[in-house]
Every structure is written in C-alpha cells, then in structure tokens.
PDB file of C-alpha atoms in Angstrom:
ATOM      1  CA  MET I 799       0.018  -0.049   0.026  1.00 51.00           C
ATOM      2  CA  ALA I 800       1.328   3.482  -0.869  1.00 76.00           C
ATOM      3  CA  THR I 801       2.241   5.578   2.098  1.00 87.00           C
ATOM      4  CA  ALA I 802       1.278   9.007   0.599  1.00 89.00           C
ATOM      5  CA  PRO I 803      -2.634   8.426   1.022  1.00 93.00           C
ATOM      6  CA  ILE I 804      -2.064   7.191   4.629  1.00 94.00           C
ATOM      7  CA  ALA I 805       0.088  10.294   5.307  1.00 94.00           C
ATOM      8  CA  GLN I 806      -2.458  12.582   3.953  1.00 96.00           C
ATOM      9  CA  SER I 807      -5.247  10.998   5.933  1.00 96.00           C
ATOM     10  CA  MET I 808      -3.247  11.384   9.108  1.00 96.00           C
ATOM     11  CA  ARG I 809      -2.535  15.016   8.195  1.00 96.00           C
ATOM     12  CA  ALA I 810      -6.247  15.552   7.517  1.00 97.00           C
ATOM     13  CA  LYS I 811      -7.106  14.016  10.876  1.00 97.00           C
ATOM     14  CA  ARG I 812      -4.770  16.393  12.768  1.00 97.00           C
ATOM     15  CA  LEU I 813      -6.240  19.435  10.817  1.00 98.00           C
ATOM     16  CA  ILE I 814      -9.797  18.864  11.696  1.00 97.00           C
ATOM     17  CA  PRO I 815      -9.596  19.842  15.371  1.00 97.00           C
ATOM     18  CA  ARG I 816      -7.532  22.958  14.354  1.00 96.00           C
ATOM     19  CA  LEU I 817     -10.085  24.041  11.778  1.00 97.00           C
ATOM     20  CA  ASP I 818     -12.919  23.417  14.233  1.00 96.00           C
ATOM     21  CA  ALA I 819     -11.089  25.704  16.691  1.00 95.00           C
ATOM     22  CA  CYS I 820     -10.788  28.429  14.204  1.00 94.00           C
ATOM     23  CA  VAL I 821     -14.509  28.529  13.585  1.00 92.00           C
ATOM     24  CA  SER I 822     -15.111  30.093  16.962  1.00 90.00           C
ATOM     25  CA  ARG I 823     -12.647  32.899  16.065  1.00 92.00           C
ATOM     26  CA  ILE I 824     -14.289  33.866  12.821  1.00 91.00           C
ATOM     27  CA  ASP I 825     -17.527  35.867  12.203  1.00 90.00           C
ATOM     28  CA  THR I 826     -19.922  33.595  10.457  1.00 89.00           C
ATOM     29  CA  ASN I 827     -20.848  36.352   8.034  1.00 91.00           C
ATOM     30  CA  SER I 828     -17.200  36.822   6.937  1.00 89.00           C
ATOM     31  CA  GLU I 829     -15.542  35.560   3.725  1.00 91.00           C
ATOM     32  CA  LEU I 830     -13.175  33.745   6.094  1.00 91.00           C
ATOM     33  CA  PHE I 831     -16.042  31.499   7.249  1.00 92.00           C
ATOM     34  CA  GLN I 832     -16.645  30.414   3.629  1.00 93.00           C
ATOM     35  CA  HIS I 833     -13.001  29.206   3.526  1.00 94.00           C
ATOM     36  CA  VAL I 834     -13.664  27.067   6.733  1.00 95.00           C
ATOM     37  CA  ALA I 835     -16.683  25.452   4.938  1.00 94.00           C
ATOM     38  CA  VAL I 836     -14.656  24.621   1.768  1.00 96.00           C
ATOM     39  CA  TYR I 837     -11.641  23.366   3.769  1.00 97.00           C
ATOM     40  CA  GLY I 838     -13.949  21.317   6.041  1.00 97.00           C
ATOM     41  CA  GLY I 839     -15.582  19.839   3.094  1.00 97.00           C
ATOM     42  CA  PHE I 840     -12.330  18.880   1.438  1.00 98.00           C
ATOM     43  CA  LEU I 841     -10.950  17.283   4.677  1.00 98.00           C
ATOM     44  CA  THR I 842     -14.238  15.269   5.096  1.00 97.00           C
ATOM     45  CA  ASP I 843     -14.197  14.136   1.581  1.00 97.00           C
ATOM     46  CA  LEU I 844     -10.542  13.117   1.758  1.00 97.00           C
ATOM     47  CA  LEU I 845     -11.125  11.060   4.905  1.00 96.00           C
ATOM     48  CA  GLY I 846     -14.401   9.654   3.395  1.00 96.00           C
ATOM     49  CA  GLY I 847     -12.601   8.408   0.305  1.00 94.00           C
ATOM     50  CA  ARG I 848     -14.476  10.729  -1.987  1.00 96.00           C
ATOM     51  CA  VAL I 849     -11.313  12.369  -2.939  1.00 93.00           C
ATOM     52  CA  PRO I 850      -8.513  10.059  -4.297  1.00 92.00           C
ATOM     53  CA  GLY I 851      -5.709  10.031  -1.862  1.00 90.00           C
ATOM     54  CA  GLY I 852      -2.033  10.454  -2.477  1.00 93.00           C
ATOM     55  CA  THR I 853      -2.071  13.222  -5.001  1.00 95.00           C
ATOM     56  CA  ASP I 854       0.075  16.356  -5.130  1.00 96.00           C
ATOM     57  CA  GLN I 855      -3.078  18.449  -5.393  1.00 96.00           C
ATOM     58  CA  ASN I 856      -4.072  17.086  -1.925  1.00 97.00           C
ATOM     59  CA  ASP I 857      -0.727  17.937  -0.536  1.00 96.00           C
ATOM     60  CA  GLU I 858      -1.132  21.497  -1.805  1.00 97.00           C
ATOM     61  CA  LEU I 859      -4.680  21.820  -0.340  1.00 97.00           C
ATOM     62  CA  LEU I 860      -3.630  20.433   3.021  1.00 98.00           C
ATOM     63  CA  GLY I 861      -0.922  23.041   3.083  1.00 98.00           C
ATOM     64  CA  LEU I 862      -3.492  25.711   2.377  1.00 97.00           C
ATOM     65  CA  VAL I 863      -5.645  24.380   5.270  1.00 98.00           C
ATOM     66  CA  GLU I 864      -2.636  24.373   7.548  1.00 98.00           C
ATOM     67  CA  GLU I 865      -1.562  27.992   6.547  1.00 98.00           C
ATOM     68  CA  PHE I 866      -5.209  29.153   6.915  1.00 97.00           C
ATOM     69  CA  CYS I 867      -5.332  27.714  10.510  1.00 97.00           C
ATOM     70  CA  THR I 868      -1.864  29.157  11.430  1.00 96.00           C
ATOM     71  CA  LEU I 869      -3.079  32.635  10.188  1.00 95.00           C
ATOM     72  CA  ILE I 870      -6.309  32.591  12.134  1.00 94.00           C
ATOM     73  CA  GLU I 871      -4.526  31.321  15.237  1.00 93.00           C
ATOM     74  CA  ALA I 872      -2.019  34.042  15.043  1.00 93.00           C
ATOM     75  CA  ASP I 873      -4.631  36.793  14.247  1.00 89.00           C
ATOM     76  CA  SER I 874      -7.128  35.878  16.743  1.00 78.00           C
ATOM     77  CA  PRO I 875      -5.597  34.080  19.711  1.00 68.00           C
ATOM     78  CA  ALA I 876      -7.970  32.116  21.905  1.00 62.00           C
ATOM     79  CA  ALA I 877      -9.199  33.810  24.981  1.00 52.00           C
ATOM     80  CA  HIS I 878      -7.902  32.424  28.266  1.00 41.00           C
TER      81      HIS I 878
END
C-alpha cells in the first residue's frame, strides 16, 4: 500500500480539530467563514474516500488548510 494516502489521511485528521477551533474565532458572516466550509468539506471528503488520496493536489490543499489555521490562530488568539 502506498504511504502518501495514509500520510495525507493522518494530516487531515490532525487538521480537523484545528479548523474546528478556528470556527469560534471567525465571524460567520465573513468571507473567512466560507473558507472554513470549503476546507472542512475537503478534509471530510478526503477522509471519506470521496477524494482520491495520495495526489500532489491534496498535499497543496492540506498545506493551504494548515496555513489558514496558522493565520487565524496568530490573528485571533484564543481567550484564556
């Protein structure tokens, strides 16, 4: 079995909680919230096998999700 699909699935599983945490930091009427919906759909489809695993495009999209989460986390730190 190829390792790329497995690695992408593991990466997607780690990103879901981060993306979920970003939701509480974003206004639901903002354009950023639309990104959350698209990224969440992609992660769900990848993990559900509706998107073929192991592609370079998936790596690029996973990188975009990670970058998005990093930007939201840096711009809107969680309240303590």
